[in-house]
Tab-separated table of C-alpha atoms in Angstrom:
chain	number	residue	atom	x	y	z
A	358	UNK	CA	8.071	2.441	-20.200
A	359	UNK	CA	10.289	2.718	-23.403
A	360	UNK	CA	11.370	6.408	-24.320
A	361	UNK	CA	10.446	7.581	-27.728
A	362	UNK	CA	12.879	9.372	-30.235
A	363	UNK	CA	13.217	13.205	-29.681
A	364	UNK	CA	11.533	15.266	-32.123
A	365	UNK	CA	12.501	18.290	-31.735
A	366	UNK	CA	15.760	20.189	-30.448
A	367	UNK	CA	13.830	20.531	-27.373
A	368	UNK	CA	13.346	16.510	-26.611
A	369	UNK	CA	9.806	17.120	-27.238
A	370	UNK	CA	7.101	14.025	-28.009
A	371	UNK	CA	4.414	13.573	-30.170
A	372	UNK	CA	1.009	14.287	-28.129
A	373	UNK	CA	-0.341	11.030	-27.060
A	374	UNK	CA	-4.053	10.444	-26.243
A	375	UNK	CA	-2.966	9.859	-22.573
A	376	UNK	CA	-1.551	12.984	-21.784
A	377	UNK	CA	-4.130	14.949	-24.166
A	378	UNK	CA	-6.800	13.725	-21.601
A	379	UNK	CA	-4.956	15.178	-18.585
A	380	UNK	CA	-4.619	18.106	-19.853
A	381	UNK	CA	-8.439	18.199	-20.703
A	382	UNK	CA	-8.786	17.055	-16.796
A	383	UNK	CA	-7.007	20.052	-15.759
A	384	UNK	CA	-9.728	22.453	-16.373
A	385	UNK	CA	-12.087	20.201	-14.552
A	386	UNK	CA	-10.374	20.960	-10.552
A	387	UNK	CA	-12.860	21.946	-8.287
A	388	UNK	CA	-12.736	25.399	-7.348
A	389	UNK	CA	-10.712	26.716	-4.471
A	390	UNK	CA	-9.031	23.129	-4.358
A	391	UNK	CA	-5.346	23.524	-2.963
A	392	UNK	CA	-2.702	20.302	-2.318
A	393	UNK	CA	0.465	20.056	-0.614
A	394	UNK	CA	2.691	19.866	-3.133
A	395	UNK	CA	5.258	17.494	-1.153
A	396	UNK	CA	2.165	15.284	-0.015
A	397	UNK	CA	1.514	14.953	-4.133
A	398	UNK	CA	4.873	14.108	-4.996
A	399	UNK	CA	5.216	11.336	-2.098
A	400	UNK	CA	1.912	9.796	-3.537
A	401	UNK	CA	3.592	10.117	-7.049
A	402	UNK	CA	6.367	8.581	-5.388
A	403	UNK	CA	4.728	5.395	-4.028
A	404	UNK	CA	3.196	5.025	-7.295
A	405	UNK	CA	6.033	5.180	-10.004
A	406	UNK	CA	5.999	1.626	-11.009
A	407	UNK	CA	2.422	1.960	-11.683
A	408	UNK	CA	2.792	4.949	-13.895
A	409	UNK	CA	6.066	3.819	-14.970
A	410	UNK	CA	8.753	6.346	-13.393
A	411	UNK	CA	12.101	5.838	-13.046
A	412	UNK	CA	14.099	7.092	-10.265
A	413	UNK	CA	15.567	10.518	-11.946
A	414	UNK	CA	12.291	10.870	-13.192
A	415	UNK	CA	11.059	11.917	-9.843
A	416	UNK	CA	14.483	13.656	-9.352
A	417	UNK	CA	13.418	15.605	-12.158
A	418	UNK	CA	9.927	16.271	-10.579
A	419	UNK	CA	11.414	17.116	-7.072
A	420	UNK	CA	13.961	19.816	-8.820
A	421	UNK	CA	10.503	21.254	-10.672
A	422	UNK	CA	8.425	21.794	-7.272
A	423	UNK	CA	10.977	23.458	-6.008
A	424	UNK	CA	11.186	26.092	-8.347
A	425	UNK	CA	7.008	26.768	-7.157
A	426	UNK	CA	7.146	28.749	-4.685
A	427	UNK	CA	4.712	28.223	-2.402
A	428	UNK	CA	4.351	24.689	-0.311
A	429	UNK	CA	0.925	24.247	-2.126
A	430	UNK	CA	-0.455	23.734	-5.152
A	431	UNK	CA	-3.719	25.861	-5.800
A	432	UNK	CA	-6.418	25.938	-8.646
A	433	UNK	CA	-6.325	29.286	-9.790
A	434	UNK	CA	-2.265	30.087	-9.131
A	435	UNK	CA	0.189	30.280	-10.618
A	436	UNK	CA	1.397	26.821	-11.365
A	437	UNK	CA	3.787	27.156	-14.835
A	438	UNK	CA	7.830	27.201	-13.470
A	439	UNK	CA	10.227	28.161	-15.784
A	440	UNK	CA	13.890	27.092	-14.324
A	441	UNK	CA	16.576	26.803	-17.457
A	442	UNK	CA	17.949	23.344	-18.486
A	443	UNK	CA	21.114	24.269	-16.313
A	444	UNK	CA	18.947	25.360	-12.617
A	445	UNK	CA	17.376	21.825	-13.042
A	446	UNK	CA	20.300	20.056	-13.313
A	447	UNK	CA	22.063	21.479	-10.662
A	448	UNK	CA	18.334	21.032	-8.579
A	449	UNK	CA	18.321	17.014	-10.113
A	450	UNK	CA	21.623	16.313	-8.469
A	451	UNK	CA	23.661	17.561	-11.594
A	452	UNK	CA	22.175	14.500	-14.110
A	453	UNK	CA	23.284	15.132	-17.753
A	454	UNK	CA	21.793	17.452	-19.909
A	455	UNK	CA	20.168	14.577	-22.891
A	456	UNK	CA	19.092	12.655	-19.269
A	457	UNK	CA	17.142	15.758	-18.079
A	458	UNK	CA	15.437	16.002	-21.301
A	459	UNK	CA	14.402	12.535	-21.352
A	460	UNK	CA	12.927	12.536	-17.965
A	461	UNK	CA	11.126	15.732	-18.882
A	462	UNK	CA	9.451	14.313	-22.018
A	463	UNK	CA	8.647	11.238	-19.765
A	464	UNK	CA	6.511	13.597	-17.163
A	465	UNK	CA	4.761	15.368	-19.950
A	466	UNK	CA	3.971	11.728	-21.807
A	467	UNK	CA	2.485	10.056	-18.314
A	468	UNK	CA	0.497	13.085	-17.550
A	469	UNK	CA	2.079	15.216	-14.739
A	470	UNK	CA	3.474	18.213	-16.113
A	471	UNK	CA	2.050	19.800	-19.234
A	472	UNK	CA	4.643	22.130	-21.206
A	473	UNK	CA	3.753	25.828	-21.898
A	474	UNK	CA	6.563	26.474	-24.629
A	475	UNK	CA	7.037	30.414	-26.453
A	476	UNK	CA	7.676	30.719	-29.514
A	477	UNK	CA	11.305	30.563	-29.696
A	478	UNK	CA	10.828	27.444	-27.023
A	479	UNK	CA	12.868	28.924	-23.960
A	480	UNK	CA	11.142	29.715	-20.702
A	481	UNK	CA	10.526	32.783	-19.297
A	482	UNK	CA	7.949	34.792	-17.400
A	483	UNK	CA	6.507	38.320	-18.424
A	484	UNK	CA	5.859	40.671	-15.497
A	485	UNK	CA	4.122	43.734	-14.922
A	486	UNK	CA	5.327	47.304	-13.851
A	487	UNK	CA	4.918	46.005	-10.199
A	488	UNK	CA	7.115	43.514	-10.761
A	489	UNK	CA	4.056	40.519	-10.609
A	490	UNK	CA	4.371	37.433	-13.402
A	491	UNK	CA	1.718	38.016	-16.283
A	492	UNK	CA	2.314	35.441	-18.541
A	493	UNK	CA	5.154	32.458	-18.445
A	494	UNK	CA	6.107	29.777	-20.190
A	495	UNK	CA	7.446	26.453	-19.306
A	496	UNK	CA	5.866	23.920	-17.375
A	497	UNK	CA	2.567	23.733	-15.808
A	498	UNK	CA	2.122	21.791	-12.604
A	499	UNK	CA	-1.781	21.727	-13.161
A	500	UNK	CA	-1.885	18.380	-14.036
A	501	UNK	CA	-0.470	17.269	-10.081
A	502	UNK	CA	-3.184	19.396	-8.578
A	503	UNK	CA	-6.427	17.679	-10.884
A	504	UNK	CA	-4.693	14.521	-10.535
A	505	UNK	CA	-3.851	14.557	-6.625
A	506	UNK	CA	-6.910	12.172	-5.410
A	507	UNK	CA	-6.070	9.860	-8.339
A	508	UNK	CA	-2.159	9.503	-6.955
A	509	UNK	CA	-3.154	9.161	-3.254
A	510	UNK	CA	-5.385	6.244	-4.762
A	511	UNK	CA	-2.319	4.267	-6.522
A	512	UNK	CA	-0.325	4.971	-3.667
A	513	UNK	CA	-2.710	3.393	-1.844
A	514	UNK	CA	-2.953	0.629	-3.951
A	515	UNK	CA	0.970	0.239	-4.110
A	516	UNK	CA	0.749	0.072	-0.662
A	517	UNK	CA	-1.690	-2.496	-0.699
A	518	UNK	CA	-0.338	-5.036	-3.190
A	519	UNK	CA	2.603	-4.328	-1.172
A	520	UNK	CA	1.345	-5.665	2.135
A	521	UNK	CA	-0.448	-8.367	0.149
A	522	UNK	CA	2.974	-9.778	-1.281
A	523	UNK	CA	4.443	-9.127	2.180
A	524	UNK	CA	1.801	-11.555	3.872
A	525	UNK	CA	1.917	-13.934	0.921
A	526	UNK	CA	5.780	-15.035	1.724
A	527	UNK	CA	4.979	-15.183	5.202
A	528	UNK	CA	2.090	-17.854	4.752
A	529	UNK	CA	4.273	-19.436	2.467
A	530	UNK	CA	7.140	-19.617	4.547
A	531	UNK	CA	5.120	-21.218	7.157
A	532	UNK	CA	3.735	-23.482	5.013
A	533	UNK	CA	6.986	-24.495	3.683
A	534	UNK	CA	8.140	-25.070	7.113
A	535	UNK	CA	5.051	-27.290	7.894
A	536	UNK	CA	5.164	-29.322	5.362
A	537	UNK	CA	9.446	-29.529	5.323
A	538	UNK	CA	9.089	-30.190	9.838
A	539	UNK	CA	5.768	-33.247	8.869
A	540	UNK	CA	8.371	-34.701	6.413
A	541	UNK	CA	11.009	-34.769	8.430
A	542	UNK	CA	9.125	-36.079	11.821
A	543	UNK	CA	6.740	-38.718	9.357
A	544	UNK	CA	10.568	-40.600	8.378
A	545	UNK	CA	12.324	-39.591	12.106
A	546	UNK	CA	9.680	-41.983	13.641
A	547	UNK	CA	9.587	-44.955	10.637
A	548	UNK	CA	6.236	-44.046	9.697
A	549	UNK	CA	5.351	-46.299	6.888
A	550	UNK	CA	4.234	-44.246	3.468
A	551	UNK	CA	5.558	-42.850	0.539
A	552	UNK	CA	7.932	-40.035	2.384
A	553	UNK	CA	10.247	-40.007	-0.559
A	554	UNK	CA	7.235	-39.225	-2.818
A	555	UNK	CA	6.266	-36.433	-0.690
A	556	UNK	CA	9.295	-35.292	-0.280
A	557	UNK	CA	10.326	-35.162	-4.434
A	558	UNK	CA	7.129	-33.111	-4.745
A	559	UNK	CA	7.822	-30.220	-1.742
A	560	UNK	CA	11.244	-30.009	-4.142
A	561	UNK	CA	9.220	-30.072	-7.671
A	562	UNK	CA	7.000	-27.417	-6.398
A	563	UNK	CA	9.395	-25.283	-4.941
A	564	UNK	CA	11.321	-25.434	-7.891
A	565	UNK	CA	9.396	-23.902	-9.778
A	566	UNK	CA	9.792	-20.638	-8.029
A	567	UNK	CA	11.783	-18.049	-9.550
A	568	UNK	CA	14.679	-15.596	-7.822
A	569	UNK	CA	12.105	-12.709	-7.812
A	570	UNK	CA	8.877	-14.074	-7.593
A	571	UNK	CA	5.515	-12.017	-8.645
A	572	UNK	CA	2.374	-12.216	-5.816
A	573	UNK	CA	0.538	-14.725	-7.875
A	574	UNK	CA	3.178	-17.150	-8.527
A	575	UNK	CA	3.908	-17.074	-4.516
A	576	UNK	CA	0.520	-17.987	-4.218
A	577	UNK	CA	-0.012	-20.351	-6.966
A	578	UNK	CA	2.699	-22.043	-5.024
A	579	UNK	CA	1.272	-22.025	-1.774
A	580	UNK	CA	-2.016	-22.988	-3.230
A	581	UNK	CA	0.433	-26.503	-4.465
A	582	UNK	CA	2.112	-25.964	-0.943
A	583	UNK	CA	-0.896	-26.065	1.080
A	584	UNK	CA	-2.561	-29.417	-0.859
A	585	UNK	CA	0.403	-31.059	-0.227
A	586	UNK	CA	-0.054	-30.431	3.322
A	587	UNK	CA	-3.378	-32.120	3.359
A	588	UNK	CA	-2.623	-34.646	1.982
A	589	UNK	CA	0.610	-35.226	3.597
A	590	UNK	CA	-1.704	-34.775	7.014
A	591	UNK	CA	-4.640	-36.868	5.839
A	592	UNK	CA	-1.746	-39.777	5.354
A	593	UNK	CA	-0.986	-38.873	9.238
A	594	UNK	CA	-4.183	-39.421	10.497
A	595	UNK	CA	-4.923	-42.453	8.404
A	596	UNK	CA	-1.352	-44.020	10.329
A	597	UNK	CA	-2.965	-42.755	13.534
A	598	UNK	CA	-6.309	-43.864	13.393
A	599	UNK	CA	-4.750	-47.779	12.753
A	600	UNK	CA	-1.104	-48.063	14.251
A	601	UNK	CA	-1.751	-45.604	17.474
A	602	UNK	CA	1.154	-43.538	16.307
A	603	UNK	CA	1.023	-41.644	18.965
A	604	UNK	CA	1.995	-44.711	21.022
A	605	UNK	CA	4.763	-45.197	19.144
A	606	UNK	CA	6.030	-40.766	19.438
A	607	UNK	CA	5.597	-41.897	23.439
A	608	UNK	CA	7.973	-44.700	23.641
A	609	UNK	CA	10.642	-42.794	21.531
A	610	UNK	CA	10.599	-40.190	23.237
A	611	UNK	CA	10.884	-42.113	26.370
A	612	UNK	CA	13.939	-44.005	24.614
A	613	UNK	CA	16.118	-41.269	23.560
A	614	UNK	CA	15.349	-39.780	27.502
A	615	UNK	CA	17.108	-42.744	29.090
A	616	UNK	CA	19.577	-43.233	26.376
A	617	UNK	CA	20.593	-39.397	25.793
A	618	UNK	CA	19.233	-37.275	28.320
A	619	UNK	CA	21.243	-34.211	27.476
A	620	UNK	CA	21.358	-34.625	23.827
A	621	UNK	CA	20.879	-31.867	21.511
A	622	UNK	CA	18.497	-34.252	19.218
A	623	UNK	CA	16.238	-34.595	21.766
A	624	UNK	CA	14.539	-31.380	21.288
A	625	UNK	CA	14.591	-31.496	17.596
A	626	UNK	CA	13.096	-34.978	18.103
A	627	UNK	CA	10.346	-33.754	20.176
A	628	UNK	CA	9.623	-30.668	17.844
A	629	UNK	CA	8.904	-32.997	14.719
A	630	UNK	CA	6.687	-35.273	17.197
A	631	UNK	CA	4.891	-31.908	18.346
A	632	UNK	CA	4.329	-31.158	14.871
A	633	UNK	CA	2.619	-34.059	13.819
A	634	UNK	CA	0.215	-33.952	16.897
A	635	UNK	CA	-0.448	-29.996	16.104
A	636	UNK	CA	1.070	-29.228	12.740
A	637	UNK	CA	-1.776	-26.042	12.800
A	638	UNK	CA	-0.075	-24.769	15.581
A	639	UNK	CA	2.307	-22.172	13.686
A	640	UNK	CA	0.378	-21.047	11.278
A	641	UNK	CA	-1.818	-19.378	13.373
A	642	UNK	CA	-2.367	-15.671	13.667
A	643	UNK	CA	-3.672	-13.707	16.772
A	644	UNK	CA	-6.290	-11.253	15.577
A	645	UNK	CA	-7.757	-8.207	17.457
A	646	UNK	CA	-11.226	-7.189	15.939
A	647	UNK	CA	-12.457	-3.986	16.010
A	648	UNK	CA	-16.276	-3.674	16.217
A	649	UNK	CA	-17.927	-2.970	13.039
A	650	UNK	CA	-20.195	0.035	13.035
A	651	UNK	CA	-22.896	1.293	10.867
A	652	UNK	CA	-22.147	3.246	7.586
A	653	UNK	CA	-24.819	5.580	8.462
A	654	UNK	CA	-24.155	6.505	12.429
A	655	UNK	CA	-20.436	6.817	11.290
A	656	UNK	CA	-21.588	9.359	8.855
A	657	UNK	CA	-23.965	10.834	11.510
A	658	UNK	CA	-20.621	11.192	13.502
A	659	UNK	CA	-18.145	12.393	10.876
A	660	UNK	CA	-19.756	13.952	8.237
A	661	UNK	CA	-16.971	15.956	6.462
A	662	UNK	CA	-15.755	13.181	4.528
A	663	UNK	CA	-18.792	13.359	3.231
A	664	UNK	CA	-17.328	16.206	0.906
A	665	UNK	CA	-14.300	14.428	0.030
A	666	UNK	CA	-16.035	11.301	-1.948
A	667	UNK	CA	-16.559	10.434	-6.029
A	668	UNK	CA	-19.610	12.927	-6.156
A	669	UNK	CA	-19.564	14.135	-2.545
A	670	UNK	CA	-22.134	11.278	-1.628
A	671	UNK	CA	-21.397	8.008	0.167
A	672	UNK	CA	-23.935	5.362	0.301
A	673	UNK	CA	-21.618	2.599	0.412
A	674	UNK	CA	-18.161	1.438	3.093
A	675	UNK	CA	-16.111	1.110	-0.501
A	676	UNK	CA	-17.188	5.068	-1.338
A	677	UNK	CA	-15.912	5.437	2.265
A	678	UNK	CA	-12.424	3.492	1.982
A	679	UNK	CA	-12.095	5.536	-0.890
A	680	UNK	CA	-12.683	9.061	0.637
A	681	UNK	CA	-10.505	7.785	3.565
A	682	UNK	CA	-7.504	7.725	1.444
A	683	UNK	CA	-8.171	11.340	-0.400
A	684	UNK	CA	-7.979	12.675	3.462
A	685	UNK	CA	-5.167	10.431	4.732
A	686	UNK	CA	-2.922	11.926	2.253
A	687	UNK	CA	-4.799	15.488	2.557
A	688	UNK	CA	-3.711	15.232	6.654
A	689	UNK	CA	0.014	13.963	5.696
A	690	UNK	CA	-0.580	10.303	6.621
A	691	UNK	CA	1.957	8.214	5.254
A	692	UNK	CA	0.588	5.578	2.509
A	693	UNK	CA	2.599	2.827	5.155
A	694	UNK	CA	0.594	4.344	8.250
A	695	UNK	CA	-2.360	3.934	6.841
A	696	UNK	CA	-1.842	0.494	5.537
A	697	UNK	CA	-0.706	-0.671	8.911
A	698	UNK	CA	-3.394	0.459	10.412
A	699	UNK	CA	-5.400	-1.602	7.495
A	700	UNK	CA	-3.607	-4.561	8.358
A	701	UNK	CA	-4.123	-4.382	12.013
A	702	UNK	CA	-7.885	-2.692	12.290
A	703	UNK	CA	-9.951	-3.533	9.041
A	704	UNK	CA	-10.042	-1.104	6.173
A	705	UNK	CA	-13.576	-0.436	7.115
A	706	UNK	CA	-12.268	0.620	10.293
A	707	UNK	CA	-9.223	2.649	9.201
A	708	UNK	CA	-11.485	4.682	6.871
A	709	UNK	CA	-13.895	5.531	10.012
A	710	UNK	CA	-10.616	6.457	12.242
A	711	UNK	CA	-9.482	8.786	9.350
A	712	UNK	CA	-12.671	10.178	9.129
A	713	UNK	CA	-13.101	10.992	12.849
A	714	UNK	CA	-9.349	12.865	12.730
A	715	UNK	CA	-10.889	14.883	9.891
A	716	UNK	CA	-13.457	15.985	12.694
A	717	UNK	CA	-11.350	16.543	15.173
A	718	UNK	CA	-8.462	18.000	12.889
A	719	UNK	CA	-8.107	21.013	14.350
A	720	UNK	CA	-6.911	19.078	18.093
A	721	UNK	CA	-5.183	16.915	16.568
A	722	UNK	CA	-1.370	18.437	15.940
A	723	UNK	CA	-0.536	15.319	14.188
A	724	UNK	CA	-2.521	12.871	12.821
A	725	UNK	CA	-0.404	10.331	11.385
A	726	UNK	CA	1.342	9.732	14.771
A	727	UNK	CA	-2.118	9.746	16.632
A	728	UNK	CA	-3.005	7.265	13.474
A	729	UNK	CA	0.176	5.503	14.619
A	730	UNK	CA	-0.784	5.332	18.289
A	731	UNK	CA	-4.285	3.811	17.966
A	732	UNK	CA	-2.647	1.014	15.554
A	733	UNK	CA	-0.253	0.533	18.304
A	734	UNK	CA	-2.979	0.600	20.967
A	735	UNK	CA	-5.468	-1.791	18.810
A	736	UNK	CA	-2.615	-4.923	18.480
A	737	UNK	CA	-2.706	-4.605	22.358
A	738	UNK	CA	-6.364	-4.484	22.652
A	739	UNK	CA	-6.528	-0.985	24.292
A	740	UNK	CA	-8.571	0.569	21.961
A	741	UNK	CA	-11.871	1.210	21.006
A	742	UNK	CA	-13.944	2.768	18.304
A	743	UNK	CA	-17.145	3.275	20.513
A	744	UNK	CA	-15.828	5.858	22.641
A	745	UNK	CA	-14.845	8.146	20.014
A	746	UNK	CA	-17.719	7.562	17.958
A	747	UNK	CA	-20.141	7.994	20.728
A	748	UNK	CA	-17.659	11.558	21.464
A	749	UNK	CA	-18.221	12.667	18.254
A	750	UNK	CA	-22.062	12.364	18.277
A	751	UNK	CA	-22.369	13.899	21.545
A	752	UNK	CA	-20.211	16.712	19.828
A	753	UNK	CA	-22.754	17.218	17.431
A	754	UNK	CA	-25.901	17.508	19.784
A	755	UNK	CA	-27.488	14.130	18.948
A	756	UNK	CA	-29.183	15.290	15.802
A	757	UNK	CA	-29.676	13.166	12.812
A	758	UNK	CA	-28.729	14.979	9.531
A	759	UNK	CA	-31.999	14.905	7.179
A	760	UNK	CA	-29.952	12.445	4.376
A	761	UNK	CA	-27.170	10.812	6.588
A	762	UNK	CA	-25.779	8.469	3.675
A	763	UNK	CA	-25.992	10.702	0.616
A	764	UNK	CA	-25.357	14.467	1.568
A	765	UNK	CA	-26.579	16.814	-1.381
A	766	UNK	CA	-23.877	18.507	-3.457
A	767	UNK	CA	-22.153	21.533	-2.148
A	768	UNK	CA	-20.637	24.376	-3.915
């Protein structure tokens, strides 16, 4: 995101439609709502490059929470800091004064911070005779508090598209291994075909991937990767099915056994012939299921996330993922604890683990190592989400709710 020019001595911007609407938003938090403010800023954190933050920009934003001084934000505070130009750049890691000034104008534009300016534009605070702030100007941190669900959901979403991109280069790497090891073992034995052919187009295709590849040209490229493969494999069998190839692997390897028995080639040689009998082999992935339960007996079991979803109703396991990652960041789950127990459970079933901590939050010291444990136990097959379910109902005495999916609004 481009900065715009300064229009005033104070490095204010014009008002753009964006931020006009978060400010709007900020009279909309629900009442008695309170965030930790360190828990906001992490989210805010994760999600810079979707709302286009730079590194001091968040500098900027870590020197302003500071100057709050409580550890959370609450609706109905007092939320408006008022640190001079010189505090924050001594709190910012002493960044120059026309650099601070940017970086604030950039928090107002995407939304975070709203300003409260006096007249004369400095920052103050009135207080009372007992000493209590009455009115202060500066900047609000409203806008963090109405937006707080909204950040934990890009941060989720970073994390996402992070893991994504992670497990995109690994299937291509293993692809490009399985196709670069078939090569290889397809000329090592003087199997007739085209080799060169295949060979100039595992270059051509990986040449057309740049030093920094984005997710979808890794996968465009592993889509090319992967047909390649086939074909290079369907070429395999067709050698099999009418020159008994693996005849051939048999008395080669026998060969270089009598003629080298302690050569290092040999198990190179047998690798490539193992890979052309099995070329699957690598690219596959042990998996450890959990079992699936229903939306509504989950919700039977743990209904106080209930109270965290888009309109405090959840009638479907999206409306559920979605309430699961309001409360992992509400109980100071990391955005990568959560996504590794994604990767490793089911987001179905990460959701329903977050929502039985929420139950049980109170026992629970801390729930993103407990989070951290299950994952840990799940990859090993230890764990189980019957038991706790089944815990949870017995908890609750066995009785059904009267509208288990859809709970009616609170106040």
């Amino acid at each position: 995101m481009q900065d715009g020019n300064v229009t005033t001595p104070f490095g204010r911007r014009p008002m753009t439609f964006a931020s006009l609407t978060h400010q709007t938003a900020v009279g909309r938090v629900k009442t008695g709502r309170a965030v930790d403010k360190w828990k906001v800023f992490r989210d805010a954190s994760e999600a810079r490059e979707l709302l286009g933050l730079q590194d001091r920009t968040l500098a900027v934003l870590h020197a302003l929470l500071s100057f709050h001084p409580e550890s959370e934000l609450r609706q109905g505070g007092k939320l408006i800091v008022f640190p001079s130009n010189a505090l924050l750049v001594q709190r910012a890691h002493g960044i120059a004064g026309a650099t601070l000034r940017r970086h604030l104008a950039l928090l107002v534009e995407t939304g975070l911070i709203i300003r409260k300016d006096s007249a004369n534009g400095k920052r103050y605070a009135r207080r009372d005779n007992a000493g209590e702030i009455g009115t202060a100007f500066g900047f609000d941190l409203s806008p963090l508090l109405s937006r707080s669900d909204e950040l934990a959901l890009l941060a989720q979403q970073v994390a996402s598209d992070r893991a994504a991109f992670r497990h995109a280069k690994e299937d291509l790497t293993i692809c490009r291994r399985n196709v670069r090891k078939l090569i290889s073992a397809a000329i090592g034995e003087g199997a007739p075909g085209e080799w060169a052919g295949f060979e100039e187009a595992y270059v051509t295709v990986l040449s057309h991937m740049t030093r920094s590849p984005s997710l979808d040209e890794i996968r465009k490229i592993l889509r090319e990767l992967t047909l390649l493969q086939e074909e290079i494999l369907k070429r395999l069998q067709q050698l099999d099915n009418t020159e008994n190839l693996s005849t051939s692997d048999a008395h080669n390897e026998h060969h270089l056994q009598d003629s080298k028995p302690e050569s290092p080639n040999e198990s190179e040689h047998a690798a490539r012939s193992e890979m052309v009998r099995r070329p699957d082999q690598a690219s596959l992935r042990p998996t450890l299921p959990l079992k699936a339960f229903p939306l509504e007996l989950v919700l039977r079991a743990c209904p106080q996330i209930i109270s965290y979803a888009p309109g405090q109703e959840i009638r479907r396991w999206r409306e559920l993922v979605e309430a699961g990652i309001i409360v992992r960041s509400m109980l100071g789950i990391t955005t990568s604890t959560y996504q590794s127990a994604c990767d490793t459970m089911g987001t179905e079933n990460a959701a329903t683990i977050v929502a039985c901590i929420l139950e049980r939050s109170e026992q629970i010291s801390s729930p993103g190592a407990y989070l951290r444990d299950l994952t840990t136990r799940t990859r090993r097959g230890e764990f189980s989400l019957g038991p706790m379910i089944t815990a949870l109902l017995r908890q609750r005495g066995g009785g059904l709710p009267s509208s288990p999916v859809a709970q009616p609004r609170t106040s």
